[in-house]
Coordinates of C-alpha atoms in Angstrom, one line a residue:
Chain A
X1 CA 56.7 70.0 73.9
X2 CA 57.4 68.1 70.9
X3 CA 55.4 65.9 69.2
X4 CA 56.6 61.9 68.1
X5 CA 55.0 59.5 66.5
X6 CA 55.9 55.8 66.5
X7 CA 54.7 53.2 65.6
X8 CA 53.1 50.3 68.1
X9 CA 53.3 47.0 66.5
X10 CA 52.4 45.4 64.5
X11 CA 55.0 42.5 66.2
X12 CA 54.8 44.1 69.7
X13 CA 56.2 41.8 73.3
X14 CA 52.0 42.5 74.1
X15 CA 50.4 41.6 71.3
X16 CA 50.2 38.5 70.1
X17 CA 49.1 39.3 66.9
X18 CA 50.3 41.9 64.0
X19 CA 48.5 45.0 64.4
X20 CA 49.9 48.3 64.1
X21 CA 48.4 51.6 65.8
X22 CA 50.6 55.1 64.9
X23 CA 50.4 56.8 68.2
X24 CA 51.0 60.5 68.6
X25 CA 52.7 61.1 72.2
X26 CA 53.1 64.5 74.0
X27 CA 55.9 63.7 76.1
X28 CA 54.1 60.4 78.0
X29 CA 50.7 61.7 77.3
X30 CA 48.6 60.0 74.2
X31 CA 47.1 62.8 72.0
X32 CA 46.3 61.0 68.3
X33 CA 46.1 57.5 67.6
X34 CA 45.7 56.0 64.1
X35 CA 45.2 52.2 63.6
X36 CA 46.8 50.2 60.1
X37 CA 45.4 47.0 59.6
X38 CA 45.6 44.3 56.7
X39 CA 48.3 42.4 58.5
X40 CA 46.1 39.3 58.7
X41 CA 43.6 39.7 56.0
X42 CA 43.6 36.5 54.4
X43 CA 40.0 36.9 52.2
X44 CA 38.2 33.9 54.2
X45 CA 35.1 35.3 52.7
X46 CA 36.3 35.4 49.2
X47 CA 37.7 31.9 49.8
X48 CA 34.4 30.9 51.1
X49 CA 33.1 31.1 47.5
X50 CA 35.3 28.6 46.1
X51 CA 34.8 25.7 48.8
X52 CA 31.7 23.3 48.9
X53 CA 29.8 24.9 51.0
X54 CA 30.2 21.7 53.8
X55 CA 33.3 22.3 53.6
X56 CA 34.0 26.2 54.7
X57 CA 33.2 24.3 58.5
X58 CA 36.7 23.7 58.8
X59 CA 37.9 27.2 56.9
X60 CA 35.2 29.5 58.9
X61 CA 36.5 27.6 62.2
X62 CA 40.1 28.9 61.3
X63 CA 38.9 32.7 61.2
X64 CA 39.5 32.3 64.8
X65 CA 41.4 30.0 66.7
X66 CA 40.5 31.2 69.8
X67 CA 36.6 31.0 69.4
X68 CA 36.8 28.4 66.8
X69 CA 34.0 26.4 67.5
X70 CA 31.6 29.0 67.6
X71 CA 32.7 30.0 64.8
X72 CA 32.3 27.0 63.1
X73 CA 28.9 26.4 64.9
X74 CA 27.8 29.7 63.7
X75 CA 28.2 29.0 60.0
X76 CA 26.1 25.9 60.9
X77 CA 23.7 27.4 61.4
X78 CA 23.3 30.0 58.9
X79 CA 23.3 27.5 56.2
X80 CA 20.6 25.0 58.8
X81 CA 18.2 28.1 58.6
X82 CA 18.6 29.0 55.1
X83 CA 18.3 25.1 54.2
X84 CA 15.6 24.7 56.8
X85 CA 16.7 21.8 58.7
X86 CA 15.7 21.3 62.5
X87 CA 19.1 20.0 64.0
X88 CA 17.9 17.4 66.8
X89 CA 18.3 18.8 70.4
X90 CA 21.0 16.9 71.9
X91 CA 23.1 18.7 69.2
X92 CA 22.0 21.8 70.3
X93 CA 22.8 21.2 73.9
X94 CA 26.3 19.5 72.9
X95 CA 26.8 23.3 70.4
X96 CA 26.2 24.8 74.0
X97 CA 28.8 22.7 76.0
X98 CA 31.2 23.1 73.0
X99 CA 30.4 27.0 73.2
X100 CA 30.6 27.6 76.6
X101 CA 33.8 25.7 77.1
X102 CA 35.4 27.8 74.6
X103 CA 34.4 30.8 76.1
X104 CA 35.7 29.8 79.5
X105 CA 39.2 29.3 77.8
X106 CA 39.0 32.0 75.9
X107 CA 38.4 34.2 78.7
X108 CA 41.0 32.9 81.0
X109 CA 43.4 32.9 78.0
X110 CA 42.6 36.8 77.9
X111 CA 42.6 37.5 81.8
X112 CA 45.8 35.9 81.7
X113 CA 47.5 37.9 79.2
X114 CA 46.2 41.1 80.6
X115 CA 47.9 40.4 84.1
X116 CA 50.8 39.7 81.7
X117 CA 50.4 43.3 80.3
X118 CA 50.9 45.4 83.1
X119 CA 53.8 42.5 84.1
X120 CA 51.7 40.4 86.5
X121 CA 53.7 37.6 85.1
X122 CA 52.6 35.3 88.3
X123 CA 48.6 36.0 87.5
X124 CA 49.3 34.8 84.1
X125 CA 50.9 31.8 84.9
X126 CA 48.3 30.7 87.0
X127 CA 45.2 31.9 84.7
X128 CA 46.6 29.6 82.1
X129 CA 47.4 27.0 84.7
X130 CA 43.6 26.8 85.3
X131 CA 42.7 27.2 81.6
X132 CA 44.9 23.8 80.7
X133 CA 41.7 22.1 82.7
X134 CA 39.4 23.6 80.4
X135 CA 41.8 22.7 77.2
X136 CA 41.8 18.9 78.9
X137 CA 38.2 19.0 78.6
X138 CA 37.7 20.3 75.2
X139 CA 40.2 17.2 73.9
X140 CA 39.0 14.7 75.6
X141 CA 35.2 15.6 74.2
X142 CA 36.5 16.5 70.7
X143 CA 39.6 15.3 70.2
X144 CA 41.7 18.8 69.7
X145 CA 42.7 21.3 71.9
X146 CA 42.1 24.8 70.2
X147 CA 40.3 23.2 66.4
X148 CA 37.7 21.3 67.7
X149 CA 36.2 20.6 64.6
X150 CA 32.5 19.7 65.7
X151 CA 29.7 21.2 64.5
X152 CA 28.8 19.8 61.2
X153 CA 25.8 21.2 59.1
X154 CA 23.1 19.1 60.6
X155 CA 24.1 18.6 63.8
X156 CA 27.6 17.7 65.5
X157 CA 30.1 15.1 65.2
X158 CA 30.5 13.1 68.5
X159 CA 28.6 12.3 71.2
X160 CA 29.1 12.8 74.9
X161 CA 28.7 9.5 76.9
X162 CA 28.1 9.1 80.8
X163 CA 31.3 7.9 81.3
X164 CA 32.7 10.8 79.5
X165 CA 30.4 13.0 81.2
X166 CA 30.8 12.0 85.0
X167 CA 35.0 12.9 84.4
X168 CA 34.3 15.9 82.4
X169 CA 32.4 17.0 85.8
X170 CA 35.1 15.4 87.9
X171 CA 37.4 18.1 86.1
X172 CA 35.0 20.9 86.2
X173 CA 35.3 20.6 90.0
X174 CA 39.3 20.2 90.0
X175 CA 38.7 23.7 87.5
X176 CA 36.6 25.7 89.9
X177 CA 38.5 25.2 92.7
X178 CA 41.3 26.8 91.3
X179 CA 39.3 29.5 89.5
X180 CA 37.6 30.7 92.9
X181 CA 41.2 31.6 94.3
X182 CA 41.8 33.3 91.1
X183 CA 38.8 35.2 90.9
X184 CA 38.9 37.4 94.0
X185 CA 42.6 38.6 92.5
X186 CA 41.3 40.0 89.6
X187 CA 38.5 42.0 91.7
X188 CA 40.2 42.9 94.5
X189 CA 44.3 43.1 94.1
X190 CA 45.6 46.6 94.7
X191 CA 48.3 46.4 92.2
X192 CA 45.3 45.2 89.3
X193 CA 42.9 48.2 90.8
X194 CA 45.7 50.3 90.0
X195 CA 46.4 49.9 86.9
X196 CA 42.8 49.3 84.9
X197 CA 40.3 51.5 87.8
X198 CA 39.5 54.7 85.4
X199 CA 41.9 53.8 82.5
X200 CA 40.7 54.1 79.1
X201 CA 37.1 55.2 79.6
X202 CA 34.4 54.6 77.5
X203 CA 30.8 56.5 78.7
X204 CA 28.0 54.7 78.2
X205 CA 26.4 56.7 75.5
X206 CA 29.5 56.2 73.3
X207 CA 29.6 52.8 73.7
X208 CA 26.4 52.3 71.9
X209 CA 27.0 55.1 69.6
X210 CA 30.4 53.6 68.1
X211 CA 29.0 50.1 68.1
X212 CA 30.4 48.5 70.6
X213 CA 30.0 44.9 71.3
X214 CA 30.5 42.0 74.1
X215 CA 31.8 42.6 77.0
X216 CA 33.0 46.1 75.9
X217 CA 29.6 46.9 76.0
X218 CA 28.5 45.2 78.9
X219 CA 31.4 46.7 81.0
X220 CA 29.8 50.0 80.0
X221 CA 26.2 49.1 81.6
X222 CA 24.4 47.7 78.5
X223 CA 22.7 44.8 79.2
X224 CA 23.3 43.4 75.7
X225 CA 23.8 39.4 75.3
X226 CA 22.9 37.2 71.9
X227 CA 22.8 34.4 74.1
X228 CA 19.3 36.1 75.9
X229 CA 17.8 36.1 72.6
X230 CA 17.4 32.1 72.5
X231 CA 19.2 30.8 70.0
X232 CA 20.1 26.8 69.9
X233 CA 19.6 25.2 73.2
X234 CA 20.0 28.8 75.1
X235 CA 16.1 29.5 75.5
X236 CA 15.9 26.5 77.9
X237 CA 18.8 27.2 79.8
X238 CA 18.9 29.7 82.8
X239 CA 21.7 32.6 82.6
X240 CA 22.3 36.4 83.1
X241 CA 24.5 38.1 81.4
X242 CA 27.2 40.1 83.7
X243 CA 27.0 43.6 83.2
X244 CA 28.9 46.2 85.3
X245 CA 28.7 50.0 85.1
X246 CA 31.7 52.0 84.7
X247 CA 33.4 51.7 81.2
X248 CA 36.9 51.5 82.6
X249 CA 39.6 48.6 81.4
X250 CA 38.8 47.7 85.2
X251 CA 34.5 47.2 84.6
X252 CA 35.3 45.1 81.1
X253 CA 38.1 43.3 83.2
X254 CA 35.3 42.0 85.9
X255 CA 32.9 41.8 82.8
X256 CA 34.6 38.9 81.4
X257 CA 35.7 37.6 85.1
X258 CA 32.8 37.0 86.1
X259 CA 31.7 35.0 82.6
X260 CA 33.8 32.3 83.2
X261 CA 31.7 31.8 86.3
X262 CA 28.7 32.5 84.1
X263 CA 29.9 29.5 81.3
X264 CA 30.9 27.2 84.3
X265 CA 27.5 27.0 85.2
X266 CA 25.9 26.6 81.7
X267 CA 28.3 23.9 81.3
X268 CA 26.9 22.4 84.6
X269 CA 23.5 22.7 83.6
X270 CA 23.7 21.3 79.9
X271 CA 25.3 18.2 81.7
X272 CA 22.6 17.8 83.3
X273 CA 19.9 18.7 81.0
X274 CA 21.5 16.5 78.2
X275 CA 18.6 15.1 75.8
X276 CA 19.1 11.6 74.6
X277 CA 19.0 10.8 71.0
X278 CA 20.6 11.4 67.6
X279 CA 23.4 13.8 67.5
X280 CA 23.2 15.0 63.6
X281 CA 20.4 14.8 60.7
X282 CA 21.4 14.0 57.5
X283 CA 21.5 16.8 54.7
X284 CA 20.4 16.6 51.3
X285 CA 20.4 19.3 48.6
X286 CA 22.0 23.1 48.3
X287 CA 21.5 26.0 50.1
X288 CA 19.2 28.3 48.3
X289 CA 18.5 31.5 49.4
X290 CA 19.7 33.7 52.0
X291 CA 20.0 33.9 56.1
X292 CA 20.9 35.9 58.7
X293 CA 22.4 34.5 62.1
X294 CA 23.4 36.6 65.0
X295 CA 25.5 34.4 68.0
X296 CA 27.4 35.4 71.5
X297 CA 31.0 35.2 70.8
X298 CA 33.3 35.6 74.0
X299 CA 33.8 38.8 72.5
X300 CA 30.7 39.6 71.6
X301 CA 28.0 39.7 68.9
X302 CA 28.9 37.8 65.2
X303 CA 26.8 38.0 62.8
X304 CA 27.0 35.6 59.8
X305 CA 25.1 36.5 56.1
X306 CA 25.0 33.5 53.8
X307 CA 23.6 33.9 50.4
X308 CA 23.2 30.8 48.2
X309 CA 22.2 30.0 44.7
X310 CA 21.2 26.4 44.3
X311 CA 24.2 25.1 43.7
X312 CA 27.1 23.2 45.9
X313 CA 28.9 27.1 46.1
X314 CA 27.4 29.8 48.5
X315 CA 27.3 33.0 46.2
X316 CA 28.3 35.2 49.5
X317 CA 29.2 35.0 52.9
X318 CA 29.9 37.8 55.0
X319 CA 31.0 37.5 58.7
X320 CA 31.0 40.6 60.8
X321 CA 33.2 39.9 63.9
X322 CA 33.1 41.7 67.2
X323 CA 37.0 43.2 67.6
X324 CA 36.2 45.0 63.9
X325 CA 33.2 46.9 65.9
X326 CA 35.4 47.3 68.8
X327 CA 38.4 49.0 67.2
X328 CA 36.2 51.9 67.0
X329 CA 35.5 52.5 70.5
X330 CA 39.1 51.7 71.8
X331 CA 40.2 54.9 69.6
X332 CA 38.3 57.2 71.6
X333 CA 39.9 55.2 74.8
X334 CA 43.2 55.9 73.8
X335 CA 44.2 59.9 73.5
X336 CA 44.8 61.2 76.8
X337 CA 46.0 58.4 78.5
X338 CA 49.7 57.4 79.7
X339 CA 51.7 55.7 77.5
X340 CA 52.2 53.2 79.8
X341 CA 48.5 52.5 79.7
X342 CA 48.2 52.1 76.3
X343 CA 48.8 47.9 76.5
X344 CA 46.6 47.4 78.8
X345 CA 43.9 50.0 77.0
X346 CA 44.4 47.7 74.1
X347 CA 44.3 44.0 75.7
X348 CA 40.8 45.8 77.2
X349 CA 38.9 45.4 74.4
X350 CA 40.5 41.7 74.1
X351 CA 41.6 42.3 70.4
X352 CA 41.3 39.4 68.3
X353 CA 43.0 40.7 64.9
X354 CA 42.7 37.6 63.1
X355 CA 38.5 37.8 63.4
X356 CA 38.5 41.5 62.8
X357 CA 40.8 41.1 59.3
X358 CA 39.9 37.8 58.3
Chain B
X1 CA 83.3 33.1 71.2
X2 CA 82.9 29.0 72.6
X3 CA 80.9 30.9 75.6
X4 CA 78.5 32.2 73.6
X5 CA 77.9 29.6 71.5
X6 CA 77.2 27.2 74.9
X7 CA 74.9 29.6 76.2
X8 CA 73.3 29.8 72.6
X9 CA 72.6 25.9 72.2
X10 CA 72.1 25.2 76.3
X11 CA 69.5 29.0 76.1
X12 CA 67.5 29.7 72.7
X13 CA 65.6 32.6 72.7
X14 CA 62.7 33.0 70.4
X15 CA 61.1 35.9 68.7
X16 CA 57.4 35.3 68.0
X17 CA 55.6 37.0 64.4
X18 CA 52.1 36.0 63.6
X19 CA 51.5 36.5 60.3
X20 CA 47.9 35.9 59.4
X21 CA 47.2 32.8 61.1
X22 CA 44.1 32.0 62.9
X23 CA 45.6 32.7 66.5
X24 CA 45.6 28.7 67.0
X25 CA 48.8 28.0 66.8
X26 CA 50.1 31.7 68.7
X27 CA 48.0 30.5 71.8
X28 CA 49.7 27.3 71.6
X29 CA 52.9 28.8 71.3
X30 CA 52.0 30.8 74.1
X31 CA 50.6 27.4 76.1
X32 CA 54.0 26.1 75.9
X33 CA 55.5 28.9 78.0
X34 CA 53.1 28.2 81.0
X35 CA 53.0 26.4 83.9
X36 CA 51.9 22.1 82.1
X37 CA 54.9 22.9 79.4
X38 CA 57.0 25.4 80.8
X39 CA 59.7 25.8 78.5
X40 CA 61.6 27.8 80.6
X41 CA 63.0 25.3 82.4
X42 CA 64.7 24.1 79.4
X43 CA 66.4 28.3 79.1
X44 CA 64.4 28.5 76.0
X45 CA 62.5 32.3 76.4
X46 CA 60.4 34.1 74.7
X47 CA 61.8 37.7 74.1
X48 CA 60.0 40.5 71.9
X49 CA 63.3 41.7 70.1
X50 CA 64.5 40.3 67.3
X51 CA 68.0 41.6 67.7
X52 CA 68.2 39.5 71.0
X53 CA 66.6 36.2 69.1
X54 CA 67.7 32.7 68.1
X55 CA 65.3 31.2 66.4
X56 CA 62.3 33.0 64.7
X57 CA 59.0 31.0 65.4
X58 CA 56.2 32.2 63.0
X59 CA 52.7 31.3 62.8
X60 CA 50.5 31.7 60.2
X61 CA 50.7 32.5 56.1
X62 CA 52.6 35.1 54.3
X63 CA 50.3 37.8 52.9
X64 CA 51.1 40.7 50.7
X65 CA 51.1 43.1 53.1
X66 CA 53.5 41.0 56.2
X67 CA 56.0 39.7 54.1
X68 CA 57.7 42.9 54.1
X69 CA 57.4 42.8 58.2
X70 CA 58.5 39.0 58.2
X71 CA 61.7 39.7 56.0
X72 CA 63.0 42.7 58.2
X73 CA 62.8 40.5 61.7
X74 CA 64.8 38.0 60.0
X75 CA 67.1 40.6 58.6
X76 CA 67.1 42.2 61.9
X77 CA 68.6 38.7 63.6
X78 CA 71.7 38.3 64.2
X79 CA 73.8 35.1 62.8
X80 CA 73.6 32.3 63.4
X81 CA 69.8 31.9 63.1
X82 CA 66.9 29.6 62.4
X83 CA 63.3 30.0 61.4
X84 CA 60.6 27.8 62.6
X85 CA 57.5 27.1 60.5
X86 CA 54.9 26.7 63.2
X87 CA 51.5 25.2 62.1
X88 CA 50.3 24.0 58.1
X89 CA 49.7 27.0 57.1
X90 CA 53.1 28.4 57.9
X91 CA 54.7 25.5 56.0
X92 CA 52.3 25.4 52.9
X93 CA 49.5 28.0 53.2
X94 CA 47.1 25.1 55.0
X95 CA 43.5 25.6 54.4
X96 CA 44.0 29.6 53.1
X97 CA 45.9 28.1 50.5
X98 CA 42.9 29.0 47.9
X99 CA 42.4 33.1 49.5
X100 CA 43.3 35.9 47.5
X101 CA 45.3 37.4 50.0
X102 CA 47.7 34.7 50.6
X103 CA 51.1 33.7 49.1
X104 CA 51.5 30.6 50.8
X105 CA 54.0 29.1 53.4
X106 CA 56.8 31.5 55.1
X107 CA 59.3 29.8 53.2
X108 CA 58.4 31.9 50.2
X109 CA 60.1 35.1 52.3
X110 CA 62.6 33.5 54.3
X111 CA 64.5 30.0 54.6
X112 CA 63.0 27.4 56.6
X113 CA 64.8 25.9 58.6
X114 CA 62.2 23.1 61.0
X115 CA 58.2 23.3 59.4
X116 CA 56.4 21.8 61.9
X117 CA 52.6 20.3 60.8
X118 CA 49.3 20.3 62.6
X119 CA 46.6 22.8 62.8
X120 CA 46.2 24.0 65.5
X121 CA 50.1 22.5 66.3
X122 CA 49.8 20.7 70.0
X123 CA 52.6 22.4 72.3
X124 CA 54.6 18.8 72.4
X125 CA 55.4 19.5 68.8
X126 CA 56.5 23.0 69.0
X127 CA 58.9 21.6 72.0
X128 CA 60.1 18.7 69.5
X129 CA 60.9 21.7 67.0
X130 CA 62.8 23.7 68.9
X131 CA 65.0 20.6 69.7
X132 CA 65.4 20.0 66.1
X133 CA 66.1 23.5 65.5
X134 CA 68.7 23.7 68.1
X135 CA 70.6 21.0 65.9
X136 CA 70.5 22.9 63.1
X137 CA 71.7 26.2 65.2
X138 CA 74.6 24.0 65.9
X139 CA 75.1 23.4 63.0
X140 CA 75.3 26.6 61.4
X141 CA 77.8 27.4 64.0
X142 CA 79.7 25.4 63.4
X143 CA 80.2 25.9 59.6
X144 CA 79.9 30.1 59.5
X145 CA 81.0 31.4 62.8
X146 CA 83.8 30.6 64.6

């Protein structure tokens, strides 16, 4: 049996992104995987030292475009709690809605492009069909589709009316009608079943060994959220993370499934919990100092370390993104399996390369 | 010869290469090939080998390490061809324009042939680009092949 390499990626049909992994193949069988990255390393954190620090909103939103907003949120709030400023609560509760929102589209963006990986074109079509809702909402509350552009330090930039309000609701319930025809696909199709049920395994010891984050780690039994640990207007809201035993591609598959469902409700309940008063608080002065801020990206933990001197330029900023902790893990999915399996091993882990590279 | 150049105007395909974008504009891309934009209907598909491809839609800046990558798809193409810009960063380097990493827009590895602004582009405009880059397809043809 001879052994080939080639390479996967980094511009692959499956991938939307440029990432390259060398893998080793035993006729179809998987035996040695090796990942190259540095495709999409821009040096946002480098960069980050030259801006204003106001203004690395905008260029820490565009790590991501997927997850912009928490992104954006997140850096927020690092420089808040190194500046000490209490952002007023309807701020908090509109991060939330922005948060959530994105997290629903994010994780029907992915859900769709798995289905697309093992060539359920129809599935994807009609995952992104029911995301467009989502994308309706997030425009006509912010004014852009995937760049929302709305947490500012101090608070956020527009409000959410009642008028606004009552048709964001009226589209929530035009969204979830067409999600809960999707959902039972993804947990009950045969042809789905067969292709994720025991593929790319990851036991739940190793998943916290390696480091693995989000609904990686979840789908491996750990009940691990950032969200649980209170941060913004999540203490007062009333969630459970979803958590399913098994570490298969199908267990992190139903992990984020079942999320949507999960956001869909937060979203309901911070419409109806929605604080009145002033959406931002004005900011004087530099960040001095330094701050840590853990948050619940879709997927999963970011952490954010600002470290400023006094003056308008942050001396440091690091930004540790959940796909860089999950690259780990996904190399012990990978040898042993099918070639075949190997997309949808990858989409699993729902790489985001531009987060992990920066 | 006239066949395939019909077919060519009246069916662009498109190869897709992100090259160190933020994944906004990709996912818009993407938007555009589902069910509220379907580009499909208008033959344009998205196929994942460049030696198949029209146009060459890229996202995202040029960094040390994918301009090598982005030179060889367009190499790769077969004549004639056109390279769209897709986003502000593909067209000038956008808000990276200040990273270490970054050279700037694509058009400092290959020639640009439709930059199209926004960040994150909406899909209408990616649809308005492929239109304008069909012109210049025609163009081309026109001039170099016969």
């Amino acid at each position: 049996m001879a052994r080939v390499t080639f390479p996967f990626g980094p511009q692959h049909p499956v991938l939307p992104e440029a990432i390259q992994f060398q893998l080793t193949c035993e006729d179809e069988k998987v035996v040695e995987v090796l990942p190259v990255i540095g495709y999409m390393h821009r040096g946002i954190e480098k960069a980050a030292e030259k801006n204003p620090f106001p203004d690395n909103v905008f260029l820490c939103e565009r790590v991501c475009g997927i997850c912009s907003f928490i992104h954006g949120a997140t850096y927020c709030q690092v420089i808040e709690k190194m500046m000490d400023i209490q952002i007023p609560p309807r701020a908090e509760y509109l991060r939330v809605l922005w948060s959530e929102l994105s997290r629903m589209h994010s994780h029907l963006l992915w859900l769709g492009l798995l289905a697309d990986s093992f060539g359920f074109e129809s599935l994807f079509m009609q995952c992104w069909r029911a995301r467009e809702k989502v994308l309706d909402v997030l425009e006509i509350t912010s004014g852009q589709r995937v760049i929302q552009s709305a947490a500012v330090i101090g608070g956020v930039r527009r409000d959410v009316n009642e008028e606004l309000s009552s048709s964001i609701g009226a589209i929530l319930s035009e969204f979830k009608r067409e999600w809960d025809a999707i959902l039972p696909v993804f947990e009950k199709d045969y042809t789905i079943r067969i292709r994720t049920v025991g593929k790319g395994i990851l036991p739940q010891d190793k998943a916290w060994k390696l480091g693995a984050v989000g609904p990686t780690l979840r789908g491996s039994g750990w009940d691990v959220d950032m969200r649980t640990t209170g941060y913004g207007a999540y203490s007062d809201l009333d969630f459970a993370p979803v958590v399913k035993s098994g570490g298969d591609s199908y267990a992190r598959m139903i992990c984020r499934a079942r999320e949507v469902g999960t956001s869909y409700e937060l979203v309901r309940q911070v419409l109806g919990k929605l604080p009145s008063g002033e959406i931002a608080v004005k900011v004087n002065g530099f960040p001095n100092g330094e701050a840590v801020v853990c948050t619940e990206q879709p997927r999963g933990e970011l952490f954010y370390y600002a470290k400023g001197n006094g003056t308008a330029y942050l001396e440091r900023l690091k930004i540790r993104t959940p796909t860089f902790q999950n690259i780990v893990p996904l190399l012990t999915m990978l040898p042993g399996c099918e070639l075949a399996d190997v997309p949808v091993i990858v989409m699993s882990i729902d790489p985001c390369i531009a987060c992990a590279e920066r | 010869m006239g066949l395939i150049n019909k077919s060519r105007v009246k069916s662009p395909w498109i190869v897709h290469y992100c090259c160190g974008g933020c994944n906004g504009c990709d996912i818009e891309l993407l938007a555009c090939l589902t069910p509220l934009y379907d580009v499909e209907r208008f033959g344009i598909l998205n196929i994942g080998n460049p030696k198949h491809a029209d146009i060459l839609v890229v996202t995202g800046p040029v960094n040390h390490r994918n301009a090598r990558v982005l030179r060889t798809l367009y190499d790769q193409m077969p004549n004639p061809k056109a390279v769209m810009a897709v986003g502000t960063c593909a067209s000038s380097g956008g808000v990276f324009h200040n990273c270490y990493n970054v050279l700037g827009g694509i058009d400092k590895v290959v020639p640009v042939d439709v930059y199209i602004p926004g960040c994150a582009v909406r899909p209408e405009a990616i649809i308005d680009g492929v239109v304008l880059a069909l012109d210049k397809l025609n163009l081309k043809k026109s001039t170099k092949v016969g």
